[in-house]
PDB file of C-alpha atoms in Angstrom:
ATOM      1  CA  UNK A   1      47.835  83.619 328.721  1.00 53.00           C
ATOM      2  CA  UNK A   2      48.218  85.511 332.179  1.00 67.00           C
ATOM      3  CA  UNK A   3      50.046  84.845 334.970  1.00 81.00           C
ATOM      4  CA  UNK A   4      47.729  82.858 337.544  1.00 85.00           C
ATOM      5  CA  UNK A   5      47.260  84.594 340.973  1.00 87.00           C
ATOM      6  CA  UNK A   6      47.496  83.157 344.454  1.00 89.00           C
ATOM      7  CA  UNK A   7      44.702  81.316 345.682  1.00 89.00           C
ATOM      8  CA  UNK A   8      45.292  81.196 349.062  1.00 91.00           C
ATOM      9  CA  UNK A   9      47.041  83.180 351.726  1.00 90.00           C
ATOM     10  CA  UNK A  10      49.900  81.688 353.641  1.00 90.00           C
ATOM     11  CA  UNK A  11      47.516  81.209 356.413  1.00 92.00           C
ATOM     12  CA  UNK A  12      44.197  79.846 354.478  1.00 93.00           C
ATOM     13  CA  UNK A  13      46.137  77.248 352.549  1.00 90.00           C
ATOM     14  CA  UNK A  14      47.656  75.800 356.013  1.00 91.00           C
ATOM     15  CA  UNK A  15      44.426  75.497 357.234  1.00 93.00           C
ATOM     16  CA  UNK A  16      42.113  72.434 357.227  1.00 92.00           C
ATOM     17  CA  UNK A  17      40.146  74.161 354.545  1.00 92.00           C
ATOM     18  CA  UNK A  18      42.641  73.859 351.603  1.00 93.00           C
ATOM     19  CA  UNK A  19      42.622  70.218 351.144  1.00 94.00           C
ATOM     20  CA  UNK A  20      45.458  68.370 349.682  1.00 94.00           C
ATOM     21  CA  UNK A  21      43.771  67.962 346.408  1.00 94.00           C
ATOM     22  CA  UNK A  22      42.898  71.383 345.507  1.00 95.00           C
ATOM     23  CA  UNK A  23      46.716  72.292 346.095  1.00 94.00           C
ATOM     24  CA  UNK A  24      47.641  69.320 343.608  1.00 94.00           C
ATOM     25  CA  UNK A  25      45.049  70.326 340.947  1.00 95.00           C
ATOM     26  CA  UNK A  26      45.718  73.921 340.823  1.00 94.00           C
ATOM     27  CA  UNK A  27      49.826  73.096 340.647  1.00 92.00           C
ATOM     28  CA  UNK A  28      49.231  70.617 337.565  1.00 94.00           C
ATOM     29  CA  UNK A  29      46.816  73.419 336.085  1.00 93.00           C
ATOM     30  CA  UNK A  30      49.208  76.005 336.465  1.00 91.00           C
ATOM     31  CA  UNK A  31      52.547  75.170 336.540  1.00 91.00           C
ATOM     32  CA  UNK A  32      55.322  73.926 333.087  1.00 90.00           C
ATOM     33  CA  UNK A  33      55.534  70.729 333.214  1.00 89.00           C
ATOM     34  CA  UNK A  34      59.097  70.732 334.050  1.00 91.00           C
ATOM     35  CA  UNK A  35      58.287  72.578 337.527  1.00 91.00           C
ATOM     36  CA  UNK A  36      56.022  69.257 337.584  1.00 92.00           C
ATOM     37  CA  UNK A  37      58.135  67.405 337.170  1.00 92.00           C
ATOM     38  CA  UNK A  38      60.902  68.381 339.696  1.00 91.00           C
ATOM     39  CA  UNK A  39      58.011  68.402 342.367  1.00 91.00           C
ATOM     40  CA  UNK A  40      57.286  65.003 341.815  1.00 92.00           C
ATOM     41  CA  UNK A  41      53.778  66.257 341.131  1.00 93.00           C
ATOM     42  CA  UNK A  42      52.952  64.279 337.223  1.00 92.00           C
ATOM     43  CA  UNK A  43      50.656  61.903 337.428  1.00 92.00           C
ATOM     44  CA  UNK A  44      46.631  61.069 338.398  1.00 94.00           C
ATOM     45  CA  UNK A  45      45.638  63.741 340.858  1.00 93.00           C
ATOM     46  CA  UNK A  46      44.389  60.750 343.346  1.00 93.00           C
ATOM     47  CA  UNK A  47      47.744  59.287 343.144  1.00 94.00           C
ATOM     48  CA  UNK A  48      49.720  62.348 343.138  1.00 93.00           C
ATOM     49  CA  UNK A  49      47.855  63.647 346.266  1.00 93.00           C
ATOM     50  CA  UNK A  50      48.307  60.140 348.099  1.00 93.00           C
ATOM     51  CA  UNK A  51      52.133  60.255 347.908  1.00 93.00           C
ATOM     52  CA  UNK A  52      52.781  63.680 349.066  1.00 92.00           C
ATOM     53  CA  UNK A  53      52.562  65.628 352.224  1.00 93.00           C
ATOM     54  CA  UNK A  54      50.824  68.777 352.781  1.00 93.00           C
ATOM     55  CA  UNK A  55      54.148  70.545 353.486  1.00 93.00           C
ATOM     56  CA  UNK A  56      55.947  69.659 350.764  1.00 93.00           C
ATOM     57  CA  UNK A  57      52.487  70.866 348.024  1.00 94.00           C
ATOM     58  CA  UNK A  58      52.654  74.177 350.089  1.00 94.00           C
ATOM     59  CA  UNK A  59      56.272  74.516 349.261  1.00 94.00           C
ATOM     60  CA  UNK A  60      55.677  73.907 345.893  1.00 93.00           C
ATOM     61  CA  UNK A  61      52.987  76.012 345.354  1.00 93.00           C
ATOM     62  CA  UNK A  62      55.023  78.987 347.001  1.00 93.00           C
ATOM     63  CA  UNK A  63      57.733  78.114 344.762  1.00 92.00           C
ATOM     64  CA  UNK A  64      55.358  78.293 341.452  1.00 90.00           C
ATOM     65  CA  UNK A  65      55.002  82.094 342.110  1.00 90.00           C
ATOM     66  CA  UNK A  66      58.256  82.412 343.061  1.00 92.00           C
ATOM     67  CA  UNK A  67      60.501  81.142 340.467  1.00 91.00           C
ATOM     68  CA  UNK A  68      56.942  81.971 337.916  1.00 90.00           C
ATOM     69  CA  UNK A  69      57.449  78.514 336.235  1.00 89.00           C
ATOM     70  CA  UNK A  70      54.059  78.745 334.828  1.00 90.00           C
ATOM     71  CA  UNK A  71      52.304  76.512 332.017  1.00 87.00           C
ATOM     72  CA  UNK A  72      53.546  78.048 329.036  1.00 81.00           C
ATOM     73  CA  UNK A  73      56.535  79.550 330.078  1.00 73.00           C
ATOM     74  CA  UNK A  74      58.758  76.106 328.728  1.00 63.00           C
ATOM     75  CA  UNK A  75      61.787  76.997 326.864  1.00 54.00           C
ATOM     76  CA  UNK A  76      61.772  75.231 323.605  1.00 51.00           C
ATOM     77  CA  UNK A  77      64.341  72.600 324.584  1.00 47.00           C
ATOM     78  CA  UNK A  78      61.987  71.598 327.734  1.00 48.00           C
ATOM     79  CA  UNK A  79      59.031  71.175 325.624  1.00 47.00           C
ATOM     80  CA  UNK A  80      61.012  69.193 323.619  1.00 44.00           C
ATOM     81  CA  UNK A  81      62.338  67.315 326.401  1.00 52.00           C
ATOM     82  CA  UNK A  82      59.386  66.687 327.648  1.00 51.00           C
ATOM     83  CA  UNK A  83      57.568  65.187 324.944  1.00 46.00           C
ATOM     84  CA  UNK A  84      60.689  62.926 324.069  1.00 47.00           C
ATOM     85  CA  UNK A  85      60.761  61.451 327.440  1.00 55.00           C
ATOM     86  CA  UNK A  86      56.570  61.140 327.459  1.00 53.00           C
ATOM     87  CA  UNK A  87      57.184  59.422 324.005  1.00 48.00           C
ATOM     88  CA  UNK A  88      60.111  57.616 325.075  1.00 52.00           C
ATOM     89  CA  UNK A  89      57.316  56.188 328.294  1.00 54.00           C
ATOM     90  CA  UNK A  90      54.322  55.169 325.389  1.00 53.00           C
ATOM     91  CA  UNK A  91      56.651  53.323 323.018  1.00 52.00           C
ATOM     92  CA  UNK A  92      56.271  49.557 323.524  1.00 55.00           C
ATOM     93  CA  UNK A  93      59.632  47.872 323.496  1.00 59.00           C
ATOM     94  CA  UNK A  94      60.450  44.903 320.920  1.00 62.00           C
ATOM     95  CA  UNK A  95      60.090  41.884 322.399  1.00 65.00           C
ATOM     96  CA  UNK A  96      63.841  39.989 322.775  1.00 70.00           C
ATOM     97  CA  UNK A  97      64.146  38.222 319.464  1.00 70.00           C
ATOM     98  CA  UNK A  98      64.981  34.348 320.811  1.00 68.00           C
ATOM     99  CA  UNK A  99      68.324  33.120 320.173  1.00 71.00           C
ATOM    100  CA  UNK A 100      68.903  31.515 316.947  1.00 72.00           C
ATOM    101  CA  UNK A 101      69.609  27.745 316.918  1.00 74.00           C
ATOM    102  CA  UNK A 102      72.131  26.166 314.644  1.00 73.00           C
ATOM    103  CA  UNK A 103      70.903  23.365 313.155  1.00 73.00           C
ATOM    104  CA  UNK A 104      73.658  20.844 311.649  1.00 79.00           C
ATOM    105  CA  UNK A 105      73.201  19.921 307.931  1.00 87.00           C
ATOM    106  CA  UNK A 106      73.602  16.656 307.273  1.00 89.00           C
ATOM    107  CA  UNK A 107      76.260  15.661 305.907  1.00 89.00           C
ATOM    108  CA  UNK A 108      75.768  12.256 303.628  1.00 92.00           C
ATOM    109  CA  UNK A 109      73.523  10.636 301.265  1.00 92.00           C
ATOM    110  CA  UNK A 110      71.182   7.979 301.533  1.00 94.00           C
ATOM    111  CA  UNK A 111      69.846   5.452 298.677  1.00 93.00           C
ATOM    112  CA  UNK A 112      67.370   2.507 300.055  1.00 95.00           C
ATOM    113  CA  UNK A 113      68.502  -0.608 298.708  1.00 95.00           C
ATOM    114  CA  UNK A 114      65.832  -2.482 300.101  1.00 94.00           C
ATOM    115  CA  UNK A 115      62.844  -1.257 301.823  1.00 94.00           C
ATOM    116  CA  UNK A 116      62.662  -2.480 305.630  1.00 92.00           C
ATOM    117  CA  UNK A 117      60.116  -2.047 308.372  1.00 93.00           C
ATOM    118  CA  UNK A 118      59.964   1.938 308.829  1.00 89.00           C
ATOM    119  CA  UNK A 119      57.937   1.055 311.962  1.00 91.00           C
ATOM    120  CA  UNK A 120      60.949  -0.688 313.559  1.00 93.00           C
ATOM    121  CA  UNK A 121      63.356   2.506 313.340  1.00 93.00           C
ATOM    122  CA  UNK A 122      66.239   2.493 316.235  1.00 94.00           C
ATOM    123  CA  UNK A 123      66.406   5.145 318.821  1.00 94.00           C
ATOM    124  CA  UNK A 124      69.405   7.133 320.095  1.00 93.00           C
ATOM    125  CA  UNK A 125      71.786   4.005 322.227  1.00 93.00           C
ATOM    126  CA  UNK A 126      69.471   1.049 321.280  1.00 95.00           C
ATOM    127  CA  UNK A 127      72.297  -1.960 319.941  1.00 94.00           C
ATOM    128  CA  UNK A 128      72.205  -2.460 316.477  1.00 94.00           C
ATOM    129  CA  UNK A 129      73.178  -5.364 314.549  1.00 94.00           C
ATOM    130  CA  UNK A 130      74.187  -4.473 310.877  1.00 95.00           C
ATOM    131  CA  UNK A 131      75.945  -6.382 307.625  1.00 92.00           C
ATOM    132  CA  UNK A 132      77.968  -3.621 305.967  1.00 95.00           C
ATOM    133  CA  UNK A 133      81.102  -3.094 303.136  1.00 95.00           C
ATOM    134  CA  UNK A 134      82.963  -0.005 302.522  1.00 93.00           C
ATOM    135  CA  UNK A 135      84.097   1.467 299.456  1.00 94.00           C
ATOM    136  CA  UNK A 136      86.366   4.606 298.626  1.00 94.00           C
ATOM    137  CA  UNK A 137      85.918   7.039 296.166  1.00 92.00           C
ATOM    138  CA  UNK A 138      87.904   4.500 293.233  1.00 92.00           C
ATOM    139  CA  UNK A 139      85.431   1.862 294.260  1.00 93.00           C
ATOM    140  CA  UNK A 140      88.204  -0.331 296.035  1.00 91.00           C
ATOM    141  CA  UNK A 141      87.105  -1.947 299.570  1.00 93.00           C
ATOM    142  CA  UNK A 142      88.550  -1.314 302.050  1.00 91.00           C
ATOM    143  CA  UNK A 143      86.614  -2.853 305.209  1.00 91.00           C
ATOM    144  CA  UNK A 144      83.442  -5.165 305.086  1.00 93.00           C
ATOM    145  CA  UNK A 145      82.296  -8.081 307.448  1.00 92.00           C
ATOM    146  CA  UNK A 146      80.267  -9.988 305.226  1.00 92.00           C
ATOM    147  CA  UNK A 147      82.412 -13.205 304.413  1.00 87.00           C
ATOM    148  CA  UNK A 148      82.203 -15.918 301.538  1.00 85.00           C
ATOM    149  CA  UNK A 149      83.319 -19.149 300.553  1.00 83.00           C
ATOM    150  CA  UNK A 150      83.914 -21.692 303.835  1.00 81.00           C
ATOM    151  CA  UNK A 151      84.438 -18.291 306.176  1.00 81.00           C
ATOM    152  CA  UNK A 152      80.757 -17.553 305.454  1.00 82.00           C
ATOM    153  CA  UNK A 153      79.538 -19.756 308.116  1.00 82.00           C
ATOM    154  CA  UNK A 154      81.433 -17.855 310.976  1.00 86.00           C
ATOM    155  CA  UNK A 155      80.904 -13.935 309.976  1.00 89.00           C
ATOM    156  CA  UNK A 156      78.309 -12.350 312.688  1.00 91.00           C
ATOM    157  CA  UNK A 157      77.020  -8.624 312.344  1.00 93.00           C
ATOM    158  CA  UNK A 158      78.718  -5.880 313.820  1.00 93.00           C
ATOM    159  CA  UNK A 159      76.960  -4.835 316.629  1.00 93.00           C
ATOM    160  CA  UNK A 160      76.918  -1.644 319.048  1.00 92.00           C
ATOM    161  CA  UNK A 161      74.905   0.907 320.791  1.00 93.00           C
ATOM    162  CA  UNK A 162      74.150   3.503 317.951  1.00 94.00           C
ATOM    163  CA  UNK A 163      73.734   7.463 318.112  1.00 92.00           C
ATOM    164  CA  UNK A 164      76.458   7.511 320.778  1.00 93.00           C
ATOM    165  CA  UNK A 165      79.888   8.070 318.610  1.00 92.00           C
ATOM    166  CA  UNK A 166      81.156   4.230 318.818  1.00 90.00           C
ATOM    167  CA  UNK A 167      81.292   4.470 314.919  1.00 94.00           C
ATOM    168  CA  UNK A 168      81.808   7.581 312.456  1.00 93.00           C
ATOM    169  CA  UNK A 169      78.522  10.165 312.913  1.00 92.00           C
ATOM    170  CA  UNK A 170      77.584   9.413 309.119  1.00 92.00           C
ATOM    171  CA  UNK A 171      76.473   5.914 310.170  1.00 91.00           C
ATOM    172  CA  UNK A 172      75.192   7.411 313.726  1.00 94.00           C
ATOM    173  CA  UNK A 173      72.764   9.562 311.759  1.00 92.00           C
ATOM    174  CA  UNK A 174      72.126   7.024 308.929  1.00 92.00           C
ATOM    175  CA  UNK A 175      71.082   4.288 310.782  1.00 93.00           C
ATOM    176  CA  UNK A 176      69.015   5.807 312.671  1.00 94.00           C
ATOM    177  CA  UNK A 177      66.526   6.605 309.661  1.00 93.00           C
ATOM    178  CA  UNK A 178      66.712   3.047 308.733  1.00 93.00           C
ATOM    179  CA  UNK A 179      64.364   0.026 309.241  1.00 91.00           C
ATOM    180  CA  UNK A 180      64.994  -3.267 310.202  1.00 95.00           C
ATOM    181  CA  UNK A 181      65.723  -5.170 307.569  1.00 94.00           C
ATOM    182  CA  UNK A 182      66.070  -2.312 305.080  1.00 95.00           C
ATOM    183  CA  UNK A 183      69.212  -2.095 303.246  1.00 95.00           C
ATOM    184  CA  UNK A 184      71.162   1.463 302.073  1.00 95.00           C
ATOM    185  CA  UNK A 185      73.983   3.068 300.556  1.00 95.00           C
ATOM    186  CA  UNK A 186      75.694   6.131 302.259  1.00 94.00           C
ATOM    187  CA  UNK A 187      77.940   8.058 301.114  1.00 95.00           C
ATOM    188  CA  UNK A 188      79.346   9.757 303.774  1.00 94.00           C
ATOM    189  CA  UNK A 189      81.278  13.333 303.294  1.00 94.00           C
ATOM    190  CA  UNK A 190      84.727  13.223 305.044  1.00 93.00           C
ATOM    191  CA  UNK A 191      83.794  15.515 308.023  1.00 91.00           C
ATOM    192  CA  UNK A 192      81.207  13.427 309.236  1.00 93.00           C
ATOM    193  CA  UNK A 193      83.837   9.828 308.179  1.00 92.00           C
ATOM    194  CA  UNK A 194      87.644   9.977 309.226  1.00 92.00           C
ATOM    195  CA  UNK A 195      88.515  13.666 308.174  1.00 92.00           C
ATOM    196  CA  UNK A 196      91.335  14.963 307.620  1.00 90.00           C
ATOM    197  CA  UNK A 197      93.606  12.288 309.028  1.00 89.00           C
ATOM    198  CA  UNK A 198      91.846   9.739 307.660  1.00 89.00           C
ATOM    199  CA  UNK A 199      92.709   5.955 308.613  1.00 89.00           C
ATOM    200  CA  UNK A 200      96.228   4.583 308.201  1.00 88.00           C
ATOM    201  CA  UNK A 201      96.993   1.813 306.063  1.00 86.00           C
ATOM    202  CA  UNK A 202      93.339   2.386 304.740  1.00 90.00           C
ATOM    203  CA  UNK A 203      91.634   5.800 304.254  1.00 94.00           C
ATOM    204  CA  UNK A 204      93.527   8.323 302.662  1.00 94.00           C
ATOM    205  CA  UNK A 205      92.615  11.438 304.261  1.00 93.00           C
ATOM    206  CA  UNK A 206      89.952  13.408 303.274  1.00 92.00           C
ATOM    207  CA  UNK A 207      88.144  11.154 302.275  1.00 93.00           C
ATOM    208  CA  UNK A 208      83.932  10.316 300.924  1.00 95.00           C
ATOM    209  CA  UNK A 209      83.033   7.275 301.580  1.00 93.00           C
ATOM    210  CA  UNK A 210      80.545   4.810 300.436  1.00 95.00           C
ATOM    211  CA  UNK A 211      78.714   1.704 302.998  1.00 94.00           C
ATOM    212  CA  UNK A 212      76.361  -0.214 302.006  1.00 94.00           C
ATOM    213  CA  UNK A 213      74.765  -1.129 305.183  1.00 94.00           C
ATOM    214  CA  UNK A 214      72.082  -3.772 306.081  1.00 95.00           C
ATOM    215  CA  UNK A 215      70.366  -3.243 309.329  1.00 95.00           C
ATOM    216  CA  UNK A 216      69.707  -7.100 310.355  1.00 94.00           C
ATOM    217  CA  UNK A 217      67.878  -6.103 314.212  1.00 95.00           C
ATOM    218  CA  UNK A 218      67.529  -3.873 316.996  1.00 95.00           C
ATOM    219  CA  UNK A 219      68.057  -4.944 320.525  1.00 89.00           C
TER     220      UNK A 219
END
């Protein structure tokens, strides 16, 4: 392919009859596209011809012949720098994958007893009234508040706002899948009991426990 000639003389391209237009479309059909690109002159030829000033496409197009930075006269590299950065414009970034939520496993085992109302479940710091025994892992008990013989008369549920860490979170979370009036065993891992430390005089540390718990009303 040739080299283009000049259009215009110096003095036909400054007049009104060389509009801004045909300046732009004969730069962006002759010139590399990294002349263009210096230039500021890539883009829609309506566009391109809005944003600049008749000066500055004059200087440019004197410069074309000057430096001869013709379409087709890219050095390798600049072709292939400009195709990686029209590439890099066309790919469509990944959307942000969302943060990844860490959901707690539980952390005890449940066997219903007795079924209660599973209409009638508490909610997160409704009181709860509940009979209960515990049992370590041997089986002994070590803590209940059901009563017999002539004390029977005077025992009373235990009673407190639940889901809100007044007892260990194994009965937190248990309870709150139970109905009123339904009775359950859980056996509760030591993480979500007494831990490590345990409780003196009772638990020995590290410890799975067992309740059977009786949820007697809510409110």
């Amino acid at each position: 392919m040739g080299e283009p000639s000049p259009l215009w003389t110096p003095e036909q391209i400054a007049s009104d009859d060389v509009s801004k237009k045909d300046i732009v479309q004969f730069l962006q059909d002759n010139s590399s596209s990294v002349f263009l690109k210096e230039h500021k002159l890539v883009g829609q030829v309506k566009n391109v011809t809005k944003t600049s000033k008749k000066d500055q496409l004059i200087n440019a197009y004197n410069s074309l012949f000057e430096t001869k930075a013709f379409k087709g006269t890219e050095e390798p590299e600049d072709e292939v720098a400009a195709v990686t950065e029209k590439t890099e414009e066309m790919t469509v970034k990944e959307p942000e994958k969302a943060a990844a939520v860490e959901v707690e496993v539980p952390r005890y085992r449940k066997r219903i007893l007795k079924k209660g109302d599973k209409l009638n479940l508490p909610k997160k710091g409704d009181n709860v009234r509940v009979w209960y025994t515990g049992k370590l892992e041997n089986g002994n008990v070590f803590d209940t508040n059901i009563l017999t013989g002539k004390k029977k008369k005077s025992a009373r549920p235990l009673e407190f706002k639940v889901g809100t860490g007044k007892v260990i979170k194994g009965w937190d979370e248990g309870l709150l899948t139970m109905g009123v009036g339904e009775r359950a065993e859980l056996t509760i891992e030591p993480v979500w009991a007494y831990g490590k430390k345990g409780l003196e005089g009772k638990i020995p540390p590290n410890s799975t426990l067992t309740f059977e718990v009786e949820l007697v009303s809510i409110g």
